[in-house]
């Protein structure tokens, strides 16, 4: 075989591999065509490499006589198998965000491992050894977590913020805040890890409270860790104040759920000059405001504005879908109470305003019954939703902003479920904070993967994409003729190839 450069009528040069083994000249393979000399030279080199590979294969086939010998020869030339898919896509996104400015490779490996194989740090060491060929000890890993806490956490947060600001066009005017709880497997408490109200239902296990600030579209901006028994309503202002001071932000609009807001919180936000949009507790409003709400007679998807005072407005919206859901929930709640009443399990200790217990009343000093009139009267609130604000934004804009709160709930779900941030096995405060930082960075990569998939108009979810990436391996083989090592990518399915093409 030899390389031929054939000039075409159009003037471009076709580089071909010619075979004469049968006595006649035959085009074995056309490598490509080019007009530029540098490109032609590259094609020639590719053709020469192809010939060397073919000759090596011919020599091998000549020497080997049966399939078993051939199989053993190929097997013995495989030097290493590596998982390559995650690095090829998630590693690229990691770099595009700017996380590669953190020079320690440990950080890269731990963040990508959290996306691919979210397990304990000890199991992560095993994963890195098996699938990445990296050998490290537990002490090395813990030393790095200490280093991350001392020198790199602030830089990680800054890089994430700058990238989010860039994809938002350089302007950040609205932030969303919420909290969650993260529990520990260890039973011992300390100053940070305390038992408290658990959103995971782990009330007997020590936990921490995590306050998270995200932007529009759910990109994580900042976070803060609090003691496990901290009231979630007291966490918001420290996080927002710290974020604004850290990045010298313009005046922000804060969006939060009603559960996080108290009169004190609202007063503090106002005093600090923040605009806000929060869920309004319309049933707890003054009698005058309640009357104004109930006489509105709104139809499906209609909304109205009520001026609460000189600085605050309440936006009221109505939805038939919400009304049906509210009624279903009320019926379930009352049925549960009736069942408990029939079984004699309701006592006066149940008479409170928690949930549907508000429909209970005392008939005698000891006998409890359902207040059917109160249940019927409550029906008039079905389908109504309120939003309290001190902004001058249009009511449609306010409703639109508040509706994006589901993005932060989704971010929490990704962090807790897809990235398995809980349970936490560390007990030292600085390593707990390092663990949260790694999960924060992994969440940022995940959200950027989501954004790029949408931008590229892919039908795949981020979760499905990661599942496919976990199937893309590579093998390092030793070439039989030259003795050199070569990496062979095993992307055999169209699904694998399409993802690699999408991010190439």
Coordinates of C-alpha atoms in Angstrom, one line a residue:
X1 CA 0.0 0.0 0.0
X2 CA 1.1 3.6 -0.6
X3 CA -0.2 7.1 -0.5
X4 CA -1.4 8.9 -3.6
X5 CA -2.2 12.6 -4.0
X6 CA -4.7 12.9 -6.9
X7 CA -5.5 16.3 -8.3
X8 CA -9.2 16.7 -9.1
X9 CA -10.7 18.9 -11.9
X10 CA -11.8 21.4 -9.2
X11 CA -8.2 21.9 -8.2
X12 CA -8.4 20.2 -4.8
X13 CA -6.1 17.3 -3.9
X14 CA -7.6 14.0 -2.9
X15 CA -5.3 11.9 -0.6
X16 CA -5.9 8.2 -1.1
X17 CA -4.4 4.9 0.1
X18 CA -3.8 2.6 -2.9
X19 CA -3.6 -1.2 -2.6
X20 CA -1.8 -3.4 -5.2
X21 CA -2.0 -6.7 -3.3
X22 CA -4.3 -8.3 -5.9
X23 CA -2.1 -7.2 -8.8
X24 CA -4.3 -4.3 -9.7
X25 CA -4.3 -0.8 -8.3
X26 CA -7.3 -0.3 -6.1
X27 CA -8.4 2.6 -3.9
X28 CA -8.3 1.1 -0.4
X29 CA -9.4 4.3 1.4
X30 CA -9.9 8.0 0.6
X31 CA -8.6 9.9 3.5
X32 CA -10.0 13.3 2.4
X33 CA -9.6 16.3 0.1
X34 CA -8.1 19.8 0.6
X35 CA -6.7 22.7 -1.3
X36 CA -4.5 24.1 1.4
X37 CA -1.0 22.6 1.6
X38 CA -1.0 22.3 5.3
X39 CA -4.3 20.4 5.3
X40 CA -2.9 18.2 2.5
X41 CA 0.2 17.4 4.7
X42 CA -2.1 16.4 7.6
X43 CA -4.1 14.1 5.4
X44 CA -0.9 12.5 4.1
X45 CA 0.2 11.8 7.7
X46 CA -3.2 10.3 8.5
X47 CA -2.9 8.1 5.4
X48 CA 0.5 6.9 6.4
X49 CA -0.8 6.1 9.9
X50 CA -3.6 4.2 8.4
X51 CA -1.2 2.1 6.3
X52 CA 1.0 1.3 9.4
X53 CA -2.1 0.2 11.3
X54 CA -3.2 -2.0 8.4
X55 CA 0.2 -3.6 8.0
X56 CA 0.3 -4.3 11.7
X57 CA -3.1 -6.0 11.5
X58 CA -2.0 -8.0 8.5
X59 CA 1.2 -9.1 10.3
X60 CA -0.9 -10.1 13.3
X61 CA -3.3 -12.1 11.2
X62 CA -0.4 -13.8 9.4
X63 CA 1.2 -14.8 12.7
X64 CA -1.9 -15.9 14.5
X65 CA -3.6 -19.0 13.5
X66 CA -6.8 -19.3 15.5
X67 CA -9.3 -17.1 17.3
X68 CA -8.1 -17.9 20.8
X69 CA -4.5 -16.9 20.1
X70 CA -5.8 -13.7 18.4
X71 CA -8.1 -12.9 21.4
X72 CA -5.3 -13.4 23.9
X73 CA -2.9 -11.2 21.9
X74 CA -5.4 -8.4 21.8
X75 CA -6.3 -8.8 25.5
X76 CA -2.7 -8.8 26.6
X77 CA -2.1 -5.5 24.8
X78 CA -4.8 -3.7 26.8
X79 CA -3.0 -1.8 29.5
X80 CA -5.8 0.1 31.2
X81 CA -9.6 0.8 31.1
X82 CA -10.9 4.2 32.1
X83 CA -14.3 5.9 32.4
X84 CA -14.0 8.8 29.9
X85 CA -17.5 10.0 29.2
X86 CA -18.0 12.2 32.3
X87 CA -14.7 14.0 31.8
X88 CA -15.4 14.6 28.1
X89 CA -18.6 16.5 28.8
X90 CA -18.9 17.3 32.5
X91 CA -15.2 18.1 32.6
X92 CA -15.6 20.5 29.7
X93 CA -18.5 22.3 31.4
X94 CA -16.4 22.4 34.7
X95 CA -13.7 24.2 32.7
X96 CA -16.1 26.6 31.0
X97 CA -17.6 27.6 34.3
X98 CA -14.1 28.5 35.4
X99 CA -13.7 25.9 38.2
X100 CA -10.4 24.8 36.6
X101 CA -8.9 27.9 38.2
X102 CA -8.9 25.8 41.4
X103 CA -5.5 24.3 40.7
X104 CA -5.9 21.1 42.8
X105 CA -7.0 18.2 40.7
X106 CA -8.6 16.8 43.9
X107 CA -11.3 19.4 43.6
X108 CA -12.1 18.4 40.0
X109 CA -12.2 14.7 40.8
X110 CA -14.5 15.2 43.8
X111 CA -16.9 17.5 42.0
X112 CA -17.2 15.2 39.0
X113 CA -17.4 12.1 41.2
X114 CA -20.3 13.7 43.1
X115 CA -22.2 14.0 39.8
X116 CA -21.4 10.5 38.6
X117 CA -21.1 8.4 41.8
X118 CA -22.5 10.4 44.8
X119 CA -21.4 8.3 47.7
X120 CA -19.3 8.7 50.9
X121 CA -15.7 10.0 50.6
X122 CA -14.4 6.5 51.4
X123 CA -16.4 5.0 48.5
X124 CA -15.3 7.9 46.3
X125 CA -11.7 6.9 46.9
X126 CA -12.5 3.4 45.7
X127 CA -14.4 4.8 42.7
X128 CA -11.5 7.0 41.6
X129 CA -9.1 4.1 41.9
X130 CA -11.3 1.7 39.9
X131 CA -12.5 4.0 37.1
X132 CA -9.9 6.8 36.9
X133 CA -6.8 5.0 37.8
X134 CA -6.1 7.4 40.7
X135 CA -4.6 6.1 44.0
X136 CA -5.0 8.3 47.1
X137 CA -5.4 7.6 50.8
X138 CA -8.1 8.7 53.2
X139 CA -5.6 11.0 55.0
X140 CA -4.8 12.7 51.7
X141 CA -8.4 13.3 51.0
X142 CA -9.1 14.7 54.4
X143 CA -6.1 17.0 54.2
X144 CA -7.5 18.3 50.9
X145 CA -10.9 18.9 52.5
X146 CA -9.2 21.0 55.1
X147 CA -7.2 22.9 52.5
X148 CA -10.5 23.5 50.5
X149 CA -12.1 25.0 53.7
X150 CA -9.1 27.2 54.5
X151 CA -8.2 28.6 51.1
X152 CA -10.6 27.7 48.3
X153 CA -14.3 27.9 49.3
X154 CA -14.6 31.6 48.7
X155 CA -12.9 31.3 45.3
X156 CA -15.3 28.5 44.3
X157 CA -18.3 30.7 45.3
X158 CA -16.9 33.7 43.4
X159 CA -16.3 31.6 40.2
X160 CA -19.8 30.3 40.3
X161 CA -21.3 33.7 40.8
X162 CA -19.3 35.3 38.0
X163 CA -20.4 32.6 35.6
X164 CA -24.0 32.9 36.6
X165 CA -23.8 36.7 36.1
X166 CA -22.3 36.2 32.7
X167 CA -25.1 33.9 31.5
X168 CA -27.7 36.3 32.9
X169 CA -26.3 39.1 30.7
X170 CA -24.3 40.8 33.5
X171 CA -27.4 41.8 35.5
X172 CA -28.8 40.3 38.7
X173 CA -31.9 42.1 40.0
X174 CA -33.9 39.3 41.6
X175 CA -32.9 36.4 44.0
X176 CA -34.9 33.5 45.5
X177 CA -34.3 32.2 49.0
X178 CA -35.3 29.0 50.7
X179 CA -34.0 26.6 53.4
X180 CA -33.7 22.9 53.8
X181 CA -32.3 20.5 56.4
X182 CA -29.5 17.9 56.0
X183 CA -29.2 15.1 58.5
X184 CA -26.2 13.2 59.8
X185 CA -25.7 9.4 60.3
X186 CA -23.8 10.1 63.5
X187 CA -26.0 10.4 66.6
X188 CA -23.9 12.8 68.6
X189 CA -24.8 16.5 68.6
X190 CA -22.4 19.5 68.9
X191 CA -22.6 23.3 68.5
X192 CA -23.5 23.0 64.8
X193 CA -25.2 19.6 64.5
X194 CA -28.4 19.8 66.4
X195 CA -31.7 18.0 66.4
X196 CA -34.6 20.2 65.1
X197 CA -37.5 20.3 62.7
X198 CA -36.4 18.0 59.9
X199 CA -37.7 18.4 56.4
X200 CA -36.4 14.8 55.8
X201 CA -38.5 13.4 58.6
X202 CA -35.3 12.6 60.6
X203 CA -36.3 14.4 63.8
X204 CA -34.2 12.3 66.1
X205 CA -30.9 12.7 64.2
X206 CA -28.7 15.8 64.4
X207 CA -28.8 18.0 61.4
X208 CA -27.8 21.4 59.9
X209 CA -29.9 24.0 58.3
X210 CA -28.8 25.0 54.8
X211 CA -29.9 28.4 53.4
X212 CA -29.7 28.7 49.6
X213 CA -29.8 31.7 47.4
X214 CA -30.5 31.1 43.7
X215 CA -31.0 33.3 40.6
X216 CA -33.7 33.2 37.9
X217 CA -33.7 29.8 36.2
X218 CA -32.4 28.2 39.4
X219 CA -28.6 28.8 39.2
X220 CA -27.1 28.5 42.7
X221 CA -25.6 31.9 43.9
X222 CA -24.7 31.5 47.5
X223 CA -25.3 29.4 50.6
X224 CA -24.9 29.5 54.3
X225 CA -24.9 26.8 57.0
X226 CA -26.7 27.2 60.3
X227 CA -27.2 25.2 63.5
X228 CA -29.7 22.4 63.1
X229 CA -32.1 23.9 65.6
X230 CA -32.1 27.4 64.0
X231 CA -35.5 28.8 63.2
X232 CA -35.5 29.0 59.4
X233 CA -37.1 32.5 59.4
X234 CA -33.9 33.8 61.1
X235 CA -31.6 32.6 58.3
X236 CA -32.7 34.7 55.4
X237 CA -31.4 38.1 56.2
X238 CA -27.8 37.0 57.1
X239 CA -27.5 35.1 53.8
X240 CA -28.8 38.0 51.7
X241 CA -26.8 40.6 53.6
X242 CA -23.6 38.5 53.2
X243 CA -24.2 38.0 49.5
X244 CA -24.9 41.7 48.8
X245 CA -21.7 42.7 50.8
X246 CA -19.6 40.1 49.1
X247 CA -20.4 41.0 45.6
X248 CA -21.5 44.6 45.9
X249 CA -24.8 43.9 44.2
X250 CA -27.3 46.5 43.1
X251 CA -30.7 46.7 44.9
X252 CA -32.1 43.2 44.9
X253 CA -35.7 42.0 44.8
X254 CA -36.0 39.1 47.3
X255 CA -38.5 36.4 46.6
X256 CA -39.4 33.9 49.4
X257 CA -42.2 31.7 50.7
X258 CA -44.6 32.9 53.3
X259 CA -43.2 30.4 55.8
X260 CA -39.9 32.3 56.0
X261 CA -41.4 35.7 56.6
X262 CA -42.4 37.3 59.8
X263 CA -43.3 40.9 60.6
X264 CA -39.8 41.3 61.9
X265 CA -38.2 39.9 58.8
X266 CA -40.3 42.2 56.6
X267 CA -39.4 45.3 58.7
X268 CA -35.7 44.4 58.5
X269 CA -35.8 43.9 54.7
X270 CA -37.6 47.3 54.4
X271 CA -35.0 49.0 56.6
X272 CA -32.1 47.6 54.7
X273 CA -33.6 48.9 51.4
X274 CA -34.6 45.6 49.9
X275 CA -37.6 45.1 47.7
X276 CA -39.5 41.8 48.2
X277 CA -42.2 39.5 46.9
X278 CA -43.4 37.0 49.4
X279 CA -46.3 34.6 49.8
X280 CA -49.1 36.4 51.7
X281 CA -51.1 34.7 54.4
X282 CA -54.3 36.1 53.2
X283 CA -56.5 34.3 55.8
X284 CA -54.4 36.0 58.6
X285 CA -54.9 39.5 57.2
X286 CA -57.1 42.1 58.9
X287 CA -60.9 41.8 58.6
X288 CA -60.9 44.8 56.3
X289 CA -58.4 43.2 53.9
X290 CA -60.2 39.9 54.0
X291 CA -63.4 41.5 53.0
X292 CA -61.7 43.3 50.1
X293 CA -60.3 39.9 48.9
X294 CA -63.6 38.0 49.1
X295 CA -65.6 40.6 47.2
X296 CA -63.3 40.4 44.2
X297 CA -65.2 37.5 42.5
X298 CA -62.2 36.7 40.3
X299 CA -62.5 34.2 37.4
X300 CA -59.9 31.7 36.2
X301 CA -56.4 33.2 36.0
X302 CA -57.6 36.7 36.8
X303 CA -55.8 38.8 39.4
X304 CA -56.3 42.1 41.3
X305 CA -54.4 44.5 43.5
X306 CA -55.3 45.5 47.1
X307 CA -53.4 48.4 48.7
X308 CA -52.6 47.1 52.2
X309 CA -50.9 50.3 53.3
X310 CA -48.8 53.2 52.0
X311 CA -45.8 50.9 51.1
X312 CA -47.3 47.4 50.6
X313 CA -49.7 45.9 48.1
X314 CA -51.3 42.4 48.1
X315 CA -51.7 40.8 44.7
X316 CA -54.6 38.3 44.6
X317 CA -54.9 35.7 41.9
X318 CA -57.5 33.0 41.3
X319 CA -57.0 29.6 39.6
X320 CA -59.7 27.0 39.0
X321 CA -57.0 24.3 39.0
X322 CA -55.8 25.5 42.4
X323 CA -59.4 25.6 43.6
X324 CA -59.9 22.0 42.7
X325 CA -56.7 21.0 44.5
X326 CA -57.6 23.1 47.6
X327 CA -61.0 21.4 47.8
X328 CA -59.4 17.9 47.4
X329 CA -56.9 18.6 50.2
X330 CA -59.7 20.0 52.4
X331 CA -61.8 16.8 51.8
X332 CA -58.8 14.6 52.6
X333 CA -58.1 16.5 55.8
X334 CA -61.7 16.4 57.0
X335 CA -62.0 12.7 56.2
X336 CA -58.8 12.0 58.2
X337 CA -60.3 13.9 61.2
X338 CA -63.6 12.0 60.9
X339 CA -61.8 8.7 60.9
X340 CA -59.8 9.6 64.0
X341 CA -63.0 10.9 65.7
X342 CA -64.8 7.6 65.0
X343 CA -61.9 5.7 66.6
X344 CA -61.9 7.9 69.6
X345 CA -58.3 9.1 69.0
X346 CA -59.1 12.9 69.1
X347 CA -58.6 14.7 72.3
X348 CA -58.6 18.4 73.2
X349 CA -54.8 18.4 72.7
X350 CA -55.6 18.3 69.0
X351 CA -57.4 21.6 69.0
X352 CA -55.0 24.0 67.4
X353 CA -54.5 25.8 64.2
X354 CA -52.1 23.3 62.7
X355 CA -53.3 22.1 59.3
X356 CA -56.8 20.8 59.3
X357 CA -57.0 20.6 63.1
X358 CA -58.5 24.1 62.8
X359 CA -61.8 22.4 62.0
X360 CA -62.0 20.9 65.5
X361 CA -63.9 22.3 68.5
X362 CA -64.8 21.3 72.0
X363 CA -68.4 20.2 72.5
X364 CA -67.9 19.6 76.2
X365 CA -64.9 19.9 78.5
X366 CA -63.6 16.6 77.2
X367 CA -65.5 15.8 74.0
X368 CA -64.2 17.0 70.6
X369 CA -66.2 17.4 67.5
X370 CA -65.8 18.8 64.0
X371 CA -66.9 22.4 63.4
X372 CA -68.8 21.7 60.1
X373 CA -69.8 25.4 59.7
X374 CA -66.1 26.4 59.9
X375 CA -65.3 23.8 57.3
X376 CA -68.0 25.1 54.9
X377 CA -67.0 28.7 55.5
X378 CA -63.4 28.0 54.6
X379 CA -64.5 26.9 51.1
X380 CA -64.6 30.5 50.0
X381 CA -60.8 30.7 50.0
X382 CA -60.4 27.9 47.5
X383 CA -58.3 28.9 44.5
X384 CA -57.1 32.2 45.9
X385 CA -53.4 33.0 46.3
X386 CA -51.8 36.2 47.7
X387 CA -48.5 37.9 47.1
X388 CA -47.2 40.6 49.4
X389 CA -44.8 43.2 47.9
X390 CA -43.4 46.6 48.4
X391 CA -42.4 46.9 44.7
X392 CA -44.1 48.9 42.0
X393 CA -43.9 46.1 39.5
X394 CA -47.0 45.1 37.5
X395 CA -49.1 42.4 39.2
X396 CA -48.4 39.9 36.3
X397 CA -44.7 40.4 36.7
X398 CA -45.0 39.8 40.5
X399 CA -46.9 36.6 40.0
X400 CA -44.4 35.5 37.4
X401 CA -41.5 36.1 39.7
X402 CA -43.0 34.3 42.6
X403 CA -44.0 31.3 40.4
X404 CA -40.2 30.8 39.8
X405 CA -39.8 29.7 43.4
X406 CA -40.2 26.1 42.2
X407 CA -36.7 26.5 40.6
X408 CA -35.1 26.6 44.1
X409 CA -37.2 23.6 45.2
X410 CA -35.8 21.8 42.1
X411 CA -32.3 22.8 43.0
X412 CA -32.8 21.4 46.5
X413 CA -34.2 18.2 45.0
X414 CA -31.2 17.9 42.6
X415 CA -28.8 18.4 45.5
X416 CA -30.5 16.0 47.9
X417 CA -31.5 13.3 45.4
X418 CA -29.3 13.4 42.3
X419 CA -26.2 14.5 44.1
X420 CA -27.0 12.6 47.4
X421 CA -25.7 15.4 49.6
X422 CA -27.4 13.6 52.6
X423 CA -26.8 11.9 54.8
X424 CA -23.5 13.5 55.9
X425 CA -20.9 11.4 57.6
X426 CA -18.4 14.1 58.6
X427 CA -18.4 15.5 62.1
X428 CA -15.8 18.3 61.9
X429 CA -17.4 21.7 61.0
X430 CA -14.7 22.6 58.4
X431 CA -15.2 19.2 56.6
X432 CA -18.9 19.6 56.7
X433 CA -18.5 23.0 55.0
X434 CA -16.1 21.5 52.4
X435 CA -18.6 18.7 51.7
X436 CA -21.4 21.3 51.1
X437 CA -19.0 23.3 48.9
X438 CA -18.3 20.3 46.7
X439 CA -22.0 19.6 46.4
X440 CA -22.6 23.3 45.6
X441 CA -20.1 23.2 42.7
X442 CA -21.5 19.9 41.4
X443 CA -25.0 21.4 41.5
X444 CA -23.6 24.4 39.4
X445 CA -22.2 22.0 36.8
X446 CA -25.5 20.1 36.7
X447 CA -27.5 23.2 36.2
X448 CA -25.1 24.4 33.4
X449 CA -25.5 21.0 31.8
X450 CA -29.3 21.5 31.9
X451 CA -28.9 25.0 30.4
X452 CA -26.6 23.8 27.5
X453 CA -28.9 20.8 26.7
X454 CA -31.8 23.2 26.4
X455 CA -29.7 25.7 24.4
X456 CA -28.6 22.9 22.0
X457 CA -32.3 21.9 21.7
X458 CA -31.6 18.3 23.0
X459 CA -34.5 16.2 24.1
X460 CA -32.3 14.6 26.8
X461 CA -32.5 15.5 30.5
X462 CA -29.4 16.2 32.5
X463 CA -30.0 13.0 34.5
X464 CA -30.3 10.9 31.3
X465 CA -27.2 12.5 29.8
X466 CA -25.1 11.6 32.8
X467 CA -26.4 8.1 32.7
X468 CA -25.2 7.7 29.1
X469 CA -21.9 9.4 29.9
X470 CA -21.3 6.7 32.5
X471 CA -21.3 4.1 29.8
X472 CA -18.5 5.7 27.7
X473 CA -15.2 4.0 28.4
X474 CA -11.7 4.1 26.8
X475 CA -9.0 1.5 26.7
X476 CA -5.2 2.2 26.5
X477 CA -3.6 -0.4 24.3
X478 CA 0.0 -1.1 23.3
X479 CA 0.5 -1.2 19.6
X480 CA 2.2 -4.4 18.5
X481 CA 4.6 -2.9 15.9
X482 CA 5.8 0.4 17.5
X483 CA 5.3 -0.5 21.1
X484 CA 3.6 2.9 21.6
X485 CA 0.5 3.4 23.7
X486 CA -2.8 4.5 22.2
X487 CA -6.1 5.5 23.7
X488 CA -9.2 3.9 22.1
X489 CA -12.6 5.5 22.8
X490 CA -15.4 3.0 23.1
X491 CA -18.3 5.1 21.9
X492 CA -20.1 2.4 20.0
X493 CA -23.8 3.3 20.3
X494 CA -25.5 6.1 18.4
X495 CA -26.7 7.5 21.8
X496 CA -23.1 7.8 23.0
X497 CA -21.9 9.3 19.7
X498 CA -24.7 11.9 19.6
X499 CA -23.9 13.2 23.1
X500 CA -20.2 13.5 22.3
X501 CA -21.1 15.3 19.0
X502 CA -23.4 17.7 20.9
X503 CA -20.6 18.8 23.2
X504 CA -17.7 18.6 20.8

